[in-house]
């Protein structure tokens, strides 16, 4: 009407759970508003005593602000709010509500694809919380109001990432100033829009920009200036939250001259470092993070004092939401899943093998990081969560795949975990394992004393059990102890696929549980029938322990025989290959119908069969996969058995010492393969070289040669490689009989 107006502000502040009023003052003095004017006022609620919001206890309060004039409601705004603090301290930890807080999380989510599906947002955030996923990252697409409101209610902490995630990729792409200004304005607008959501724990600026990869100091200064100015503006808008400057980037990546540059320029590189890592997918398995292994040593060098190191992209694989097979690009373009499940990666196979592999690697990696990296990291967000659910976009039909279920076990607030090197054992063995109790109790309290109850379960029967008393474990600390397992002897059958079950009790209350698959075998399961005329060429008798395990006392020889024809010649020593006369004896012996088992020939095999063997690749391979599972070589062996053989001590478990590139000819039959873990493959040449043969047969003349590069020496501790060895000794009886002539070079 063009006249001034007196408006009365009022607020209602109530506890969402109880409905109790919170504010001491609810109605405030009238404010005179002039036409076209904007007034800013502060409404003081008086002293409050709210319960803090956390992912474990998402306490919310309903705030309603209204304006009335003459008893008429002019406008109102309602929103849910929470109270909590998040900070980074100089000890390299993240603190939530004043207590150190290990991030237990998982991301991606279906939010970018279904941003307006209220039912799905409610369902998925509930599934996350119930699955012990307490923190997520918005991954290149900021969560909107709908999804953040669900996160507020259902207890999911969010790392809210900005848009344009690869704006300055590798520190080399510098957009024009107009584009940078637009990006910054958009990024800051998101902070103003969403900063009242308690579920947002910290801000993340970019994804994998890797500013530090440029070698040009001037370019580095330009890109970091843009980043620093943006971070300073973010702090002005929201001084209450830490900032991760680059998801995938960490301070120790910077070149040495950066420290001086940062001081001169006054750069602000945020608060939190973030490492992206693909253990169990592009890289080796979780075993490489065990103490003294390569990745564990590298990770310990990454943190910068005073800066928490987290991982918002700790990935273990990409099944798809339709049927559980790997995403097709990875199967056919990159062949990544083949490193973990071999032929069972393809879409005509049962997807349970890939899902089982991803579940196993995910759980074991999550537990390994929590057990060993308490002082190195401040939390891990596992990747990619949206790959670990079936019917991902249907709220009523969505259900967790095995990886999501496995992650829920690994992310229990209090975790009881067994770090096992060996997964296969002989009956009667007494393996000693490292047992951990990890205390991230969601109430922030000390734990214990506790009682561990362990058992070996098989087909509804308990084969063995035991108990162990454990001491108090303070909050945000771990306790490690040794646990000796008493494995039963005899077993219900020659081979038993059992489960080690752990239960941790505080008083009479179960506070954590876990289980691990173990394969147990009687020693008779690996014993072979002694050949009537079996010769072993092994001058140093280095394979003697394996023969003892197989129950055979062979006839040892130190050189290639000229005329003796045993039922089977087994070669474990290759010094003789350097001698031309010895090679001639060997080739003639085979061509005349001899049967030979070559164990671990390595590069010497190419010297013997240059037309059939192109090359040999040395590798401590963790996994060997079956190409011909129906072969007698694998009698008693399950599809996923040939992996991580126990070498004893703290040695990295392996399955093979290398693999071979072979000619494609009917004279060669590959029985088992090794595909080393690898990243993207971009050419057919790379794909062809990705895998190699580990167990195979060669035909030469009237004879037959079986080659194995499997780590059979581990059979003294591990029954699986010992069983394959036993089978290979019997394999000549099933050899091809077709005679083929081969011109030798």
mmCIF file of C-alpha atoms in Angstrom, residues 495-670:
data_model
loop_
_atom_site.group_PDB
_atom_site.id
_atom_site.type_symbol
_atom_site.label_atom_id
_atom_site.label_comp_id
_atom_site.label_asym_id
_atom_site.label_seq_id
_atom_site.Cartn_x
_atom_site.Cartn_y
_atom_site.Cartn_z
ATOM 1 C CA UNK A 495 38.114 -81.203 3.123
ATOM 2 C CA UNK A 496 35.963 -78.855 5.151
ATOM 3 C CA UNK A 497 34.979 -75.297 4.204
ATOM 4 C CA UNK A 498 34.338 -73.892 7.670
ATOM 5 C CA UNK A 499 33.838 -70.464 9.200
ATOM 6 C CA UNK A 500 35.752 -68.875 12.025
ATOM 7 C CA UNK A 501 33.113 -67.077 14.102
ATOM 8 C CA UNK A 502 34.084 -64.320 16.548
ATOM 9 C CA UNK A 503 31.822 -62.863 19.224
ATOM 10 C CA UNK A 504 32.857 -60.092 21.600
ATOM 11 C CA UNK A 505 30.912 -59.660 24.833
ATOM 12 C CA UNK A 506 31.013 -56.820 27.329
ATOM 13 C CA UNK A 507 29.405 -58.276 30.389
ATOM 14 C CA UNK A 508 26.553 -60.256 28.899
ATOM 15 C CA UNK A 509 26.080 -57.910 25.939
ATOM 16 C CA UNK A 510 27.251 -58.791 22.439
ATOM 17 C CA UNK A 511 29.117 -55.709 21.198
ATOM 18 C CA UNK A 512 30.708 -57.070 18.013
ATOM 19 C CA UNK A 513 30.709 -60.142 15.825
ATOM 20 C CA UNK A 514 32.570 -61.345 12.760
ATOM 21 C CA UNK A 515 33.210 -64.417 10.621
ATOM 22 C CA UNK A 516 35.839 -65.586 8.148
ATOM 23 C CA UNK A 517 35.878 -68.462 5.663
ATOM 24 C CA UNK A 518 38.568 -71.072 6.281
ATOM 25 C CA UNK A 519 39.390 -74.226 4.333
ATOM 26 C CA UNK A 520 40.623 -77.125 6.464
ATOM 27 C CA UNK A 521 41.947 -80.439 5.142
ATOM 28 C CA UNK A 522 43.243 -83.723 6.438
ATOM 29 C CA UNK A 523 46.838 -84.438 5.454
ATOM 30 C CA UNK A 524 45.713 -87.544 3.591
ATOM 31 C CA UNK A 525 43.764 -85.236 1.261
ATOM 32 C CA UNK A 526 47.056 -84.064 -0.294
ATOM 33 C CA UNK A 527 48.915 -87.385 -0.373
ATOM 34 C CA UNK A 528 49.684 -88.970 -3.745
ATOM 35 C CA UNK A 529 50.169 -92.553 -4.798
ATOM 36 C CA UNK A 530 53.893 -93.187 -5.010
ATOM 37 C CA UNK A 531 54.990 -93.893 -8.566
ATOM 38 C CA UNK A 532 56.789 -97.128 -9.321
ATOM 39 C CA UNK A 533 59.516 -95.377 -11.271
ATOM 40 C CA UNK A 534 59.330 -91.687 -10.435
ATOM 41 C CA UNK A 535 62.474 -89.592 -10.843
ATOM 42 C CA UNK A 536 62.930 -86.075 -9.444
ATOM 43 C CA UNK A 537 65.580 -83.880 -11.028
ATOM 44 C CA UNK A 538 66.498 -81.620 -8.120
ATOM 45 C CA UNK A 539 70.222 -81.483 -7.400
ATOM 46 C CA UNK A 540 69.812 -79.528 -4.165
ATOM 47 C CA UNK A 541 66.678 -81.411 -3.088
ATOM 48 C CA UNK A 542 65.036 -78.064 -2.361
ATOM 49 C CA UNK A 543 61.617 -79.600 -2.991
ATOM 50 C CA UNK A 544 62.091 -82.325 -0.367
ATOM 51 C CA UNK A 545 59.588 -80.852 2.110
ATOM 52 C CA UNK A 546 56.881 -80.803 -0.564
ATOM 53 C CA UNK A 547 57.495 -84.446 -1.425
ATOM 54 C CA UNK A 548 57.264 -85.335 2.232
ATOM 55 C CA UNK A 549 53.908 -83.536 2.384
ATOM 56 C CA UNK A 550 52.762 -85.556 -0.635
ATOM 57 C CA UNK A 551 53.815 -88.770 1.136
ATOM 58 C CA UNK A 552 56.324 -89.790 -1.552
ATOM 59 C CA UNK A 553 59.981 -90.762 -1.299
ATOM 60 C CA UNK A 554 61.193 -90.127 -4.845
ATOM 61 C CA UNK A 555 64.377 -91.175 -6.546
ATOM 62 C CA UNK A 556 66.558 -88.096 -6.708
ATOM 63 C CA UNK A 557 68.798 -87.324 -9.660
ATOM 64 C CA UNK A 558 71.132 -84.400 -10.284
ATOM 65 C CA UNK A 559 71.190 -84.355 -14.095
ATOM 66 C CA UNK A 560 68.991 -85.209 -17.035
ATOM 67 C CA UNK A 561 69.095 -89.009 -17.633
ATOM 68 C CA UNK A 562 70.136 -90.249 -21.061
ATOM 69 C CA UNK A 563 68.071 -93.415 -21.390
ATOM 70 C CA UNK A 564 66.042 -94.108 -18.235
ATOM 71 C CA UNK A 565 62.302 -93.926 -18.864
ATOM 72 C CA UNK A 566 60.331 -93.522 -15.623
ATOM 73 C CA UNK A 567 56.561 -93.316 -15.499
ATOM 74 C CA UNK A 568 56.998 -89.615 -14.777
ATOM 75 C CA UNK A 569 59.993 -87.314 -14.653
ATOM 76 C CA UNK A 570 59.548 -84.345 -12.308
ATOM 77 C CA UNK A 571 61.924 -81.418 -12.731
ATOM 78 C CA UNK A 572 62.393 -78.888 -9.929
ATOM 79 C CA UNK A 573 65.948 -77.729 -10.744
ATOM 80 C CA UNK A 574 66.995 -76.069 -14.027
ATOM 81 C CA UNK A 575 70.743 -75.540 -13.848
ATOM 82 C CA UNK A 576 71.133 -78.256 -16.524
ATOM 83 C CA UNK A 577 69.267 -76.191 -19.111
ATOM 84 C CA UNK A 578 72.421 -74.152 -19.722
ATOM 85 C CA UNK A 579 74.129 -77.249 -21.119
ATOM 86 C CA UNK A 580 73.292 -78.032 -24.754
ATOM 87 C CA UNK A 581 73.790 -81.774 -24.333
ATOM 88 C CA UNK A 582 71.393 -81.891 -21.391
ATOM 89 C CA UNK A 583 68.765 -79.962 -23.365
ATOM 90 C CA UNK A 584 69.106 -82.432 -26.226
ATOM 91 C CA UNK A 585 68.614 -85.365 -23.844
ATOM 92 C CA UNK A 586 65.510 -83.705 -22.444
ATOM 93 C CA UNK A 587 63.919 -82.893 -25.805
ATOM 94 C CA UNK A 588 64.628 -86.348 -27.188
ATOM 95 C CA UNK A 589 63.225 -87.931 -24.051
ATOM 96 C CA UNK A 590 59.970 -85.992 -24.478
ATOM 97 C CA UNK A 591 59.763 -86.472 -28.243
ATOM 98 C CA UNK A 592 60.109 -90.228 -27.783
ATOM 99 C CA UNK A 593 57.003 -90.289 -25.601
ATOM 100 C CA UNK A 594 58.283 -89.160 -22.223
ATOM 101 C CA UNK A 595 56.009 -87.600 -19.637
ATOM 102 C CA UNK A 596 57.396 -84.663 -17.669
ATOM 103 C CA UNK A 597 56.179 -82.353 -14.920
ATOM 104 C CA UNK A 598 58.122 -79.079 -14.824
ATOM 105 C CA UNK A 599 57.725 -77.155 -11.576
ATOM 106 C CA UNK A 600 58.752 -73.508 -11.621
ATOM 107 C CA UNK A 601 60.870 -73.421 -14.785
ATOM 108 C CA UNK A 602 60.522 -69.650 -15.233
ATOM 109 C CA UNK A 603 62.466 -68.168 -18.133
ATOM 110 C CA UNK A 604 64.279 -71.467 -18.709
ATOM 111 C CA UNK A 605 61.142 -72.813 -20.375
ATOM 112 C CA UNK A 606 61.586 -70.469 -23.329
ATOM 113 C CA UNK A 607 65.082 -71.891 -23.846
ATOM 114 C CA UNK A 608 63.583 -75.380 -24.076
ATOM 115 C CA UNK A 609 60.532 -74.542 -26.207
ATOM 116 C CA UNK A 610 61.188 -71.247 -28.032
ATOM 117 C CA UNK A 611 58.425 -71.891 -30.578
ATOM 118 C CA UNK A 612 55.792 -72.425 -27.919
ATOM 119 C CA UNK A 613 56.874 -70.055 -25.141
ATOM 120 C CA UNK A 614 57.109 -66.385 -26.084
ATOM 121 C CA UNK A 615 58.121 -64.939 -22.722
ATOM 122 C CA UNK A 616 58.043 -65.291 -18.945
ATOM 123 C CA UNK A 617 56.968 -62.596 -16.495
ATOM 124 C CA UNK A 618 58.253 -62.696 -12.917
ATOM 125 C CA UNK A 619 55.532 -61.805 -10.410
ATOM 126 C CA UNK A 620 54.491 -62.607 -6.885
ATOM 127 C CA UNK A 621 50.954 -63.122 -8.091
ATOM 128 C CA UNK A 622 48.260 -63.231 -5.442
ATOM 129 C CA UNK A 623 45.569 -64.978 -7.489
ATOM 130 C CA UNK A 624 45.486 -67.726 -10.099
ATOM 131 C CA UNK A 625 42.182 -68.497 -11.811
ATOM 132 C CA UNK A 626 40.971 -71.670 -13.483
ATOM 133 C CA UNK A 627 40.706 -71.828 -17.262
ATOM 134 C CA UNK A 628 39.641 -75.495 -17.385
ATOM 135 C CA UNK A 629 38.037 -76.175 -13.988
ATOM 136 C CA UNK A 630 36.953 -79.659 -15.066
ATOM 137 C CA UNK A 631 40.575 -80.753 -15.586
ATOM 138 C CA UNK A 632 41.822 -83.595 -13.336
ATOM 139 C CA UNK A 633 44.497 -81.101 -12.272
ATOM 140 C CA UNK A 634 41.822 -79.453 -10.127
ATOM 141 C CA UNK A 635 40.176 -82.481 -8.577
ATOM 142 C CA UNK A 636 38.902 -81.367 -5.164
ATOM 143 C CA UNK A 637 39.654 -77.711 -5.967
ATOM 144 C CA UNK A 638 36.910 -75.093 -5.939
ATOM 145 C CA UNK A 639 36.722 -72.268 -8.466
ATOM 146 C CA UNK A 640 38.215 -69.574 -6.229
ATOM 147 C CA UNK A 641 40.721 -71.711 -4.271
ATOM 148 C CA UNK A 642 43.964 -70.748 -6.021
ATOM 149 C CA UNK A 643 44.674 -67.538 -4.172
ATOM 150 C CA UNK A 644 46.743 -66.263 -1.294
ATOM 151 C CA UNK A 645 48.700 -69.382 -0.286
ATOM 152 C CA UNK A 646 50.144 -69.164 3.200
ATOM 153 C CA UNK A 647 53.932 -68.694 3.150
ATOM 154 C CA UNK A 648 54.246 -68.448 6.911
ATOM 155 C CA UNK A 649 55.460 -65.575 9.040
ATOM 156 C CA UNK A 650 54.543 -62.136 7.778
ATOM 157 C CA UNK A 651 55.212 -62.841 4.106
ATOM 158 C CA UNK A 652 52.718 -61.627 1.541
ATOM 159 C CA UNK A 653 50.524 -64.609 0.606
ATOM 160 C CA UNK A 654 50.896 -65.458 -3.073
ATOM 161 C CA UNK A 655 49.712 -68.100 -5.530
ATOM 162 C CA UNK A 656 52.325 -67.949 -8.284
ATOM 163 C CA UNK A 657 55.870 -66.793 -8.973
ATOM 164 C CA UNK A 658 55.066 -65.659 -12.492
ATOM 165 C CA UNK A 659 53.305 -66.507 -15.739
ATOM 166 C CA UNK A 660 54.001 -67.296 -19.376
ATOM 167 C CA UNK A 661 52.981 -65.832 -22.703
ATOM 168 C CA UNK A 662 52.417 -68.814 -24.995
ATOM 169 C CA UNK A 663 51.901 -69.376 -28.695
ATOM 170 C CA UNK A 664 48.348 -70.005 -29.822
ATOM 171 C CA UNK A 665 48.570 -73.554 -31.117
ATOM 172 C CA UNK A 666 46.795 -76.885 -30.554
ATOM 173 C CA UNK A 667 50.023 -78.099 -28.959
ATOM 174 C CA UNK A 668 49.321 -75.881 -25.935
ATOM 175 C CA UNK A 669 46.472 -76.202 -23.460
ATOM 176 C CA UNK A 670 46.211 -73.587 -20.701
#
